[in-house]
């Protein structure tokens, strides 16, 4: 019996059964994988570069808002100091810390704050808040100018005894600063910091995701190339196609380099944000709050109310909180805070190699830094800064004791004094240590951004 002819195979089977067409399908598959590999790698490195640039720009804006908050606080502190000692004092005041020196520092802060406002105004989303700040600051400066004018023309005056009208104007100005101006500035800083946190989380996750995609595509591409080589070796009896062998090596090498680069970028983003910027943000905020607390000290000597004592210890606790002593308790019994802070500071210890700090019982902004030690000499700097803050706080006890026994001249002289053993000397030693540790983290931040950009290039 004759057999019926077999039906023709389907189109796809016919194409796959013919060697040229099989080669075409193989080349198409390899090409698609290669194109996908290149696109993902290029997009990943481009996103990483944009993330690093964005991190640098956003943290620059946060630095401006933090500096604005600091400058505004110091303006009010300098105004308080000027009225505290008076422009025509009856007591001897060194030129380095007389009213004229405070007025000069006030003007420097004012100019720096204007520059910060110009930087903030470049962000369209913050333009309305920037305009509101400008208006409020203008009103504040007008009140301070009137208070200073009255003080300058009041004639000789004792310590902490400005003209009543000048004190009223200053209290109005300070109230405006703390009720209207500083909350807006703090809100801008908080908003900017939140933006940095959100952007960082997405950018770092994106770099890690892109690295995983590159790994997957590298493996698929290498497997496809090896499969192509095996097909050619069976079909054409060749052990190895040199071009395909080179392509496998090249794909693995480029893929490995891409994965390494993307993971490196994710790590540099972590160093820049979590290790460096988080410390910078906490420490610059600590500096602004510290200057405001220092101003509260002077304001308290001008008008010794429980509210100003409460304000001082609230801010001191923001900088360095201690276990078992809340801000309210510290204000009611200052010696409890003095003692607890001194004890917590004395127990701080540098671990072997000075790469971390142990026995950290402090909270607040300095506690944040003590628990985020990463870079060389950062541990020593953090401990030195905390100890310097403790010295300044202990001096606060001397000021309050002098004032409470009625010796205002001694209290004012000790408060504004810049000689070793006096309060402002201790405060500026603390401020210097604070700026040193900020500098360590800023240098590390800049290095991480530069390192990441260089590796991408």
Coordinates of C-alpha atoms in Angstrom, one line a residue:
X1 CA 0.0 0.0 0.0
X2 CA 1.3 3.4 -0.9
X3 CA 1.8 5.7 2.1
X4 CA 0.2 9.1 2.1
X5 CA 2.7 12.0 1.9
X6 CA 3.4 13.7 5.2
X7 CA 1.9 17.1 5.6
X8 CA 4.2 20.1 5.5
X9 CA 5.4 21.2 8.9
X10 CA 4.1 24.5 10.3
X11 CA 5.8 27.7 9.4
X12 CA 7.6 28.1 12.7
X13 CA 8.8 24.5 12.7
X14 CA 10.0 24.8 9.1
X15 CA 11.9 28.0 9.9
X16 CA 13.5 26.4 13.0
X17 CA 14.4 23.2 11.0
X18 CA 16.5 25.2 8.6
X19 CA 20.0 26.1 9.7
X20 CA 20.1 29.7 8.4
X21 CA 16.8 30.5 10.0
X22 CA 17.8 28.9 13.2
X23 CA 20.9 31.1 13.2
X24 CA 18.7 34.1 12.6
X25 CA 16.5 33.3 15.6
X26 CA 19.6 32.7 17.7
X27 CA 21.1 36.0 16.7
X28 CA 17.8 37.8 17.3
X29 CA 17.5 36.4 20.8
X30 CA 21.2 37.2 21.7
X31 CA 20.7 40.7 20.2
X32 CA 17.6 41.4 22.2
X33 CA 19.3 40.3 25.4
X34 CA 22.4 42.4 24.6
X35 CA 20.3 45.5 23.8
X36 CA 18.3 45.0 27.1
X37 CA 21.6 44.5 29.0
X38 CA 23.0 47.8 27.6
X39 CA 19.8 49.7 28.2
X40 CA 19.5 48.6 31.8
X41 CA 23.2 49.3 32.5
X42 CA 23.1 52.7 30.8
X43 CA 19.8 53.7 32.6
X44 CA 21.1 52.4 35.9
X45 CA 24.4 54.4 35.7
X46 CA 22.5 57.5 34.5
X47 CA 20.1 57.2 37.4
X48 CA 22.9 56.7 39.9
X49 CA 24.7 59.8 38.5
X50 CA 21.4 61.8 38.8
X51 CA 20.9 60.5 42.4
X52 CA 24.4 61.6 43.5
X53 CA 23.9 65.1 41.9
X54 CA 20.4 65.4 43.5
X55 CA 21.8 64.4 46.9
X56 CA 24.4 67.0 46.7
X57 CA 22.0 69.7 45.6
X58 CA 19.3 68.9 48.2
X59 CA 21.8 68.7 51.1
X60 CA 23.2 72.0 50.0
X61 CA 19.7 73.5 50.3
X62 CA 19.3 71.9 53.7
X63 CA 22.6 73.4 54.8
X64 CA 21.3 76.8 53.8
X65 CA 18.1 76.3 55.8
X66 CA 20.0 75.1 58.8
X67 CA 22.4 78.0 58.6
X68 CA 19.4 80.4 58.3
X69 CA 18.0 78.9 61.5
X70 CA 21.3 79.3 63.3
X71 CA 21.8 82.9 62.1
X72 CA 18.3 83.9 63.2
X73 CA 19.0 82.4 66.6
X74 CA 22.3 84.2 66.9
X75 CA 20.9 87.5 65.9
X76 CA 18.5 87.4 68.8
X77 CA 21.3 86.2 71.1
X78 CA 23.6 89.1 70.1
X79 CA 20.8 91.6 70.6
X80 CA 20.1 90.2 74.1
X81 CA 23.8 90.4 74.9
X82 CA 24.1 94.0 73.7
X83 CA 21.2 95.1 75.9
X84 CA 22.5 93.0 78.8
X85 CA 25.9 94.9 79.0
X86 CA 24.6 98.2 77.6
X87 CA 26.2 100.6 75.2
X88 CA 27.3 102.9 78.0
X89 CA 27.9 100.4 80.9
X90 CA 28.9 101.3 84.4
X91 CA 31.0 98.1 84.6
X92 CA 34.2 97.3 82.8
X93 CA 33.5 95.2 79.7
X94 CA 36.3 94.0 77.4
X95 CA 36.1 95.2 73.8
X96 CA 35.8 91.6 72.6
X97 CA 32.4 91.2 74.2
X98 CA 30.9 94.6 74.7
X99 CA 27.7 95.9 73.1
X100 CA 29.4 97.2 70.0
X101 CA 31.0 93.7 69.4
X102 CA 27.6 92.1 69.8
X103 CA 26.1 94.6 67.3
X104 CA 28.8 93.8 64.8
X105 CA 28.2 90.1 65.1
X106 CA 24.4 90.8 64.7
X107 CA 25.1 92.5 61.4
X108 CA 27.3 89.7 60.2
X109 CA 24.5 87.2 61.0
X110 CA 22.0 89.5 59.3
X111 CA 24.0 89.5 56.0
X112 CA 24.5 85.7 56.2
X113 CA 20.8 85.2 56.7
X114 CA 20.1 87.3 53.6
X115 CA 22.3 85.0 51.5
X116 CA 20.6 81.9 52.9
X117 CA 17.2 83.4 52.0
X118 CA 18.4 84.1 48.4
X119 CA 19.5 80.4 48.2
X120 CA 16.1 79.2 49.5
X121 CA 14.2 81.5 47.1
X122 CA 15.7 79.5 44.2
X123 CA 13.4 76.6 45.2
X124 CA 10.0 77.6 43.7
X125 CA 8.2 75.4 46.2
X126 CA 9.6 77.5 49.1
X127 CA 9.2 80.9 47.5
X128 CA 6.0 81.8 49.5
X129 CA 7.6 80.8 52.8
X130 CA 10.7 82.8 51.8
X131 CA 8.6 85.9 51.2
X132 CA 6.8 85.5 54.5
X133 CA 10.2 85.1 56.3
X134 CA 11.5 88.3 54.6
X135 CA 8.5 90.3 55.8
X136 CA 8.7 88.9 59.4
X137 CA 12.4 89.4 59.6
X138 CA 12.0 93.0 58.5
X139 CA 9.6 93.6 61.3
X140 CA 11.9 92.0 63.8
X141 CA 14.9 94.1 62.6
X142 CA 12.9 97.3 63.0
X143 CA 12.0 96.5 66.6
X144 CA 15.6 95.6 67.4
X145 CA 16.9 98.8 65.8
X146 CA 14.5 100.9 68.0
X147 CA 15.6 99.0 71.1
X148 CA 19.3 99.5 70.4
X149 CA 18.7 103.2 69.6
X150 CA 17.0 103.8 73.0
X151 CA 19.8 101.9 74.7
X152 CA 22.6 103.8 73.0
X153 CA 21.0 107.2 74.1
X154 CA 20.1 106.2 77.6
X155 CA 23.3 107.2 79.3
X156 CA 25.3 105.1 81.8
X157 CA 23.5 102.1 83.0
X158 CA 24.1 99.1 85.3
X159 CA 24.3 95.5 84.2
X160 CA 21.1 93.9 82.9
X161 CA 19.3 97.3 83.2
X162 CA 18.4 98.6 79.8
X163 CA 15.8 101.3 79.5
X164 CA 12.3 100.0 80.2
X165 CA 11.1 101.0 76.7
X166 CA 14.1 99.3 75.1
X167 CA 13.4 96.1 77.0
X168 CA 9.7 96.1 76.0
X169 CA 10.8 96.5 72.3
X170 CA 13.3 93.7 72.6
X171 CA 10.8 91.4 74.2
X172 CA 8.3 92.1 71.4
X173 CA 11.0 91.4 68.8
X174 CA 12.2 88.2 70.5
X175 CA 8.6 87.1 70.8
X176 CA 8.1 87.7 67.1
X177 CA 11.4 85.8 66.4
X178 CA 10.3 82.7 68.4
X179 CA 6.6 82.7 67.6
X180 CA 6.6 83.7 63.9
X181 CA 10.1 83.6 62.3
X182 CA 11.9 80.5 63.8
X183 CA 8.9 78.2 63.3
X184 CA 8.8 79.0 59.6
X185 CA 12.6 78.5 59.3
X186 CA 12.3 75.2 61.3
X187 CA 9.5 74.0 59.1
X188 CA 11.6 74.7 56.0
X189 CA 14.5 72.7 57.5
X190 CA 12.3 69.8 58.5
X191 CA 10.6 69.7 55.0
X192 CA 14.0 69.8 53.2
X193 CA 15.3 67.0 55.5
X194 CA 12.3 64.9 54.8
X195 CA 12.8 65.3 51.1
X196 CA 16.4 64.2 51.4
X197 CA 15.3 61.1 53.4
X198 CA 12.6 60.2 50.8
X199 CA 14.9 60.7 47.8
X200 CA 17.7 58.8 49.4
X201 CA 15.5 55.8 50.1
X202 CA 14.2 55.6 46.5
X203 CA 17.6 56.3 44.9
X204 CA 19.5 53.7 46.9
X205 CA 16.8 51.1 46.3
X206 CA 16.8 51.9 42.6
X207 CA 20.6 51.4 42.4
X208 CA 20.3 48.0 44.1
X209 CA 17.4 47.0 41.9
X210 CA 19.3 48.0 38.7
X211 CA 22.3 45.9 39.9
X212 CA 20.1 42.9 40.3
X213 CA 18.6 43.4 36.8
X214 CA 22.1 43.7 35.4
X215 CA 23.1 40.4 37.1
X216 CA 20.0 38.6 35.6
X217 CA 20.6 40.0 32.1
X218 CA 24.3 39.2 32.3
X219 CA 23.6 35.6 33.2
X220 CA 20.9 35.3 30.5
X221 CA 23.2 36.8 27.9
X222 CA 26.1 34.6 28.8
X223 CA 23.9 31.5 28.8
X224 CA 22.5 32.5 25.3
X225 CA 26.0 33.0 23.9
X226 CA 27.2 29.7 25.4
X227 CA 24.1 27.9 23.9
X228 CA 24.9 29.5 20.5
X229 CA 28.4 28.3 20.7
X230 CA 27.2 24.7 21.5
X231 CA 24.8 24.8 18.6
X232 CA 27.5 25.9 16.2
X233 CA 29.9 23.3 17.6
X234 CA 27.4 20.5 16.9
X235 CA 26.2 21.8 13.5
X236 CA 29.6 22.8 12.1
X237 CA 31.9 20.6 14.2
X238 CA 33.7 23.5 15.8
X239 CA 34.7 23.2 19.4
X240 CA 34.7 27.0 20.0
X241 CA 33.6 30.0 18.0
X242 CA 36.3 32.7 18.9
X243 CA 33.9 35.6 18.5
X244 CA 31.3 34.0 20.7
X245 CA 33.9 33.1 23.3
X246 CA 35.1 36.7 23.3
X247 CA 31.5 37.9 23.6
X248 CA 30.9 35.8 26.7
X249 CA 34.0 37.1 28.3
X250 CA 33.1 40.7 27.4
X251 CA 29.5 40.3 28.6
X252 CA 30.6 38.9 31.9
X253 CA 33.3 41.5 32.4
X254 CA 31.0 44.4 31.5
X255 CA 28.2 43.0 33.6
X256 CA 30.4 42.4 36.5
X257 CA 31.8 46.0 36.3
X258 CA 28.3 47.4 36.0
X259 CA 27.0 45.5 39.0
X260 CA 30.1 46.5 41.0
X261 CA 29.6 50.2 40.0
X262 CA 25.9 50.3 40.8
X263 CA 26.5 48.6 44.2
X264 CA 29.3 51.0 44.8
X265 CA 27.0 53.9 44.1
X266 CA 24.4 52.5 46.5
X267 CA 27.1 52.3 49.1
X268 CA 28.3 55.9 48.5
X269 CA 24.8 57.1 48.8
X270 CA 24.6 55.4 52.2
X271 CA 27.9 57.0 53.3
X272 CA 26.8 60.4 52.1
X273 CA 23.4 60.3 53.6
X274 CA 23.2 57.9 56.5
X275 CA 26.8 58.2 57.8
X276 CA 27.6 61.9 57.0
X277 CA 24.5 63.9 56.3
X278 CA 22.5 62.6 59.2
X279 CA 25.3 63.7 61.5
X280 CA 25.7 67.0 59.8
X281 CA 21.9 67.7 60.1
X282 CA 21.8 66.8 63.8
X283 CA 25.0 68.8 64.6
X284 CA 24.0 71.9 62.7
X285 CA 20.6 71.8 64.4
X286 CA 22.4 71.4 67.7
X287 CA 24.4 74.5 67.0
X288 CA 21.3 76.6 66.2
X289 CA 19.5 75.4 69.3
X290 CA 22.6 75.9 71.5
X291 CA 22.9 79.5 70.4
X292 CA 19.2 80.0 71.2
X293 CA 19.7 78.5 74.6
X294 CA 22.7 80.8 75.1
X295 CA 20.4 83.7 74.3
X296 CA 17.9 82.4 76.8
X297 CA 20.6 82.7 79.4
X298 CA 21.1 86.4 78.6
X299 CA 17.4 87.0 78.3
X300 CA 16.9 85.4 81.7
X301 CA 19.3 87.9 83.2
X302 CA 17.3 90.7 81.7
X303 CA 14.0 89.4 82.9
X304 CA 14.4 86.5 85.4
X305 CA 11.1 84.7 84.7
X306 CA 10.4 80.9 85.1
X307 CA 9.4 80.8 81.4
X308 CA 12.9 81.8 80.3
X309 CA 14.5 79.2 82.6
X310 CA 12.1 76.6 81.3
X311 CA 13.1 77.6 77.7
X312 CA 16.8 77.3 78.4
X313 CA 16.5 73.8 79.8
X314 CA 14.1 72.7 77.1
X315 CA 16.7 73.6 74.5
X316 CA 19.6 72.2 76.5
X317 CA 17.7 68.9 76.7
X318 CA 17.1 69.0 72.9
X319 CA 20.9 69.2 72.5
X320 CA 21.7 66.5 75.1
X321 CA 18.9 64.9 77.1
X322 CA 19.8 62.8 80.1
X323 CA 18.1 59.7 81.6
X324 CA 15.6 60.4 84.3
X325 CA 15.6 64.2 84.1
X326 CA 13.0 65.7 81.8
X327 CA 13.2 69.3 80.7
X328 CA 10.4 70.4 83.1
X329 CA 12.3 68.7 86.0
X330 CA 15.5 70.4 84.9
X331 CA 13.9 73.8 84.9
X332 CA 12.4 73.2 88.3
X333 CA 15.6 71.9 89.7
X334 CA 18.6 72.8 87.5
X335 CA 21.1 71.0 89.7
X336 CA 19.4 67.7 88.7
X337 CA 20.3 68.3 85.1
X338 CA 23.8 69.6 85.8
X339 CA 24.6 66.5 87.8
X340 CA 23.0 64.0 85.4
X341 CA 24.7 65.5 82.4
X342 CA 28.0 65.6 84.1
X343 CA 27.7 61.9 85.1
X344 CA 26.5 60.8 81.6
X345 CA 29.4 62.7 80.0
X346 CA 32.0 61.3 82.4
X347 CA 31.0 57.7 81.5
X348 CA 31.6 58.1 77.8
X349 CA 34.5 56.0 76.6
X350 CA 36.3 55.6 73.3
X351 CA 36.4 51.9 72.2
X352 CA 39.7 50.3 71.2
X353 CA 41.0 52.1 68.1
X354 CA 38.8 55.1 68.9
X355 CA 36.3 54.1 66.1
X356 CA 33.2 54.2 68.3
X357 CA 31.9 55.5 71.6
X358 CA 30.6 53.2 74.4
X359 CA 28.4 53.9 77.4
X360 CA 26.3 56.4 75.6
X361 CA 23.4 57.4 77.9
X362 CA 22.7 60.7 76.3
X363 CA 19.9 61.4 74.0
X364 CA 19.1 64.5 71.9
X365 CA 21.1 65.8 69.0
X366 CA 24.5 65.0 70.5
X367 CA 23.2 61.5 71.3
X368 CA 22.4 61.1 67.6
X369 CA 25.9 61.9 66.7
X370 CA 27.5 59.7 69.5
X371 CA 25.5 56.8 68.0
X372 CA 26.5 57.5 64.4
X373 CA 30.3 57.3 64.5
X374 CA 31.7 56.3 61.2
X375 CA 34.8 58.3 60.1
X376 CA 38.4 58.7 61.4
X377 CA 38.7 61.0 64.4
X378 CA 34.9 61.4 64.6
X379 CA 34.6 59.5 67.9
X380 CA 37.2 61.7 69.6
X381 CA 35.5 64.8 68.2
X382 CA 32.1 63.7 69.3
X383 CA 33.3 63.0 72.9
X384 CA 35.2 66.3 73.0
X385 CA 32.1 68.2 71.8
X386 CA 29.9 66.6 74.4
X387 CA 32.4 67.3 77.2
X388 CA 32.7 70.9 76.1
X389 CA 28.9 71.2 76.2
X390 CA 28.9 69.8 79.7
X391 CA 31.5 72.5 80.8
X392 CA 29.2 75.2 79.4
X393 CA 26.2 73.8 81.1
X394 CA 28.0 73.6 84.5
X395 CA 28.9 77.3 84.0
X396 CA 25.2 78.1 83.7
X397 CA 24.9 77.1 87.4
X398 CA 27.4 79.8 88.3
X399 CA 25.4 82.5 86.4
X400 CA 22.1 81.5 88.1
X401 CA 23.7 81.3 91.5
X402 CA 25.2 84.8 91.2
X403 CA 21.9 86.3 90.0
X404 CA 19.9 84.6 92.7
X405 CA 22.0 86.0 95.4
X406 CA 21.7 89.5 93.9
X407 CA 25.1 89.9 92.3
X408 CA 24.0 90.9 88.8
X409 CA 27.3 92.4 88.0
X410 CA 29.2 89.1 88.6
X411 CA 26.5 87.2 86.8
X412 CA 26.6 89.4 83.7
X413 CA 30.4 89.6 83.7
X414 CA 30.6 85.8 83.9
X415 CA 27.9 85.3 81.3
X416 CA 29.4 87.5 78.6
X417 CA 33.1 86.8 79.5
X418 CA 35.3 85.3 76.9
X419 CA 38.3 84.6 79.1
X420 CA 39.2 81.0 80.2
X421 CA 36.9 80.0 83.0
X422 CA 34.0 82.2 81.9
X423 CA 30.7 81.2 80.3
X424 CA 31.1 82.6 76.8
X425 CA 34.6 81.2 76.6
X426 CA 33.2 77.7 77.4
X427 CA 30.4 78.2 74.9
X428 CA 32.8 79.2 72.1
X429 CA 35.0 76.2 73.0
X430 CA 32.0 74.0 72.6
X431 CA 31.0 75.7 69.4
X432 CA 34.5 75.3 68.0
X433 CA 34.5 71.5 68.8
X434 CA 31.0 71.3 67.2
X435 CA 32.2 72.9 64.0
X436 CA 35.2 70.6 63.9
X437 CA 33.0 67.5 64.0
X438 CA 30.6 69.0 61.4
X439 CA 33.7 69.6 59.3
X440 CA 34.7 65.9 59.5
X441 CA 31.3 64.8 58.3
X442 CA 31.1 67.4 55.6
X443 CA 34.5 66.3 54.2
X444 CA 33.3 62.7 54.3
X445 CA 30.0 63.7 52.5
X446 CA 31.9 65.5 49.8
X447 CA 34.3 62.6 49.3
X448 CA 31.5 60.1 49.0
X449 CA 29.7 62.2 46.3
X450 CA 33.0 62.7 44.5
X451 CA 34.0 59.1 44.7
X452 CA 30.6 57.9 43.4
X453 CA 30.7 60.4 40.4
X454 CA 34.3 59.4 39.6
X455 CA 33.5 55.7 39.5
X456 CA 30.6 56.3 37.2
X457 CA 32.8 58.3 34.9

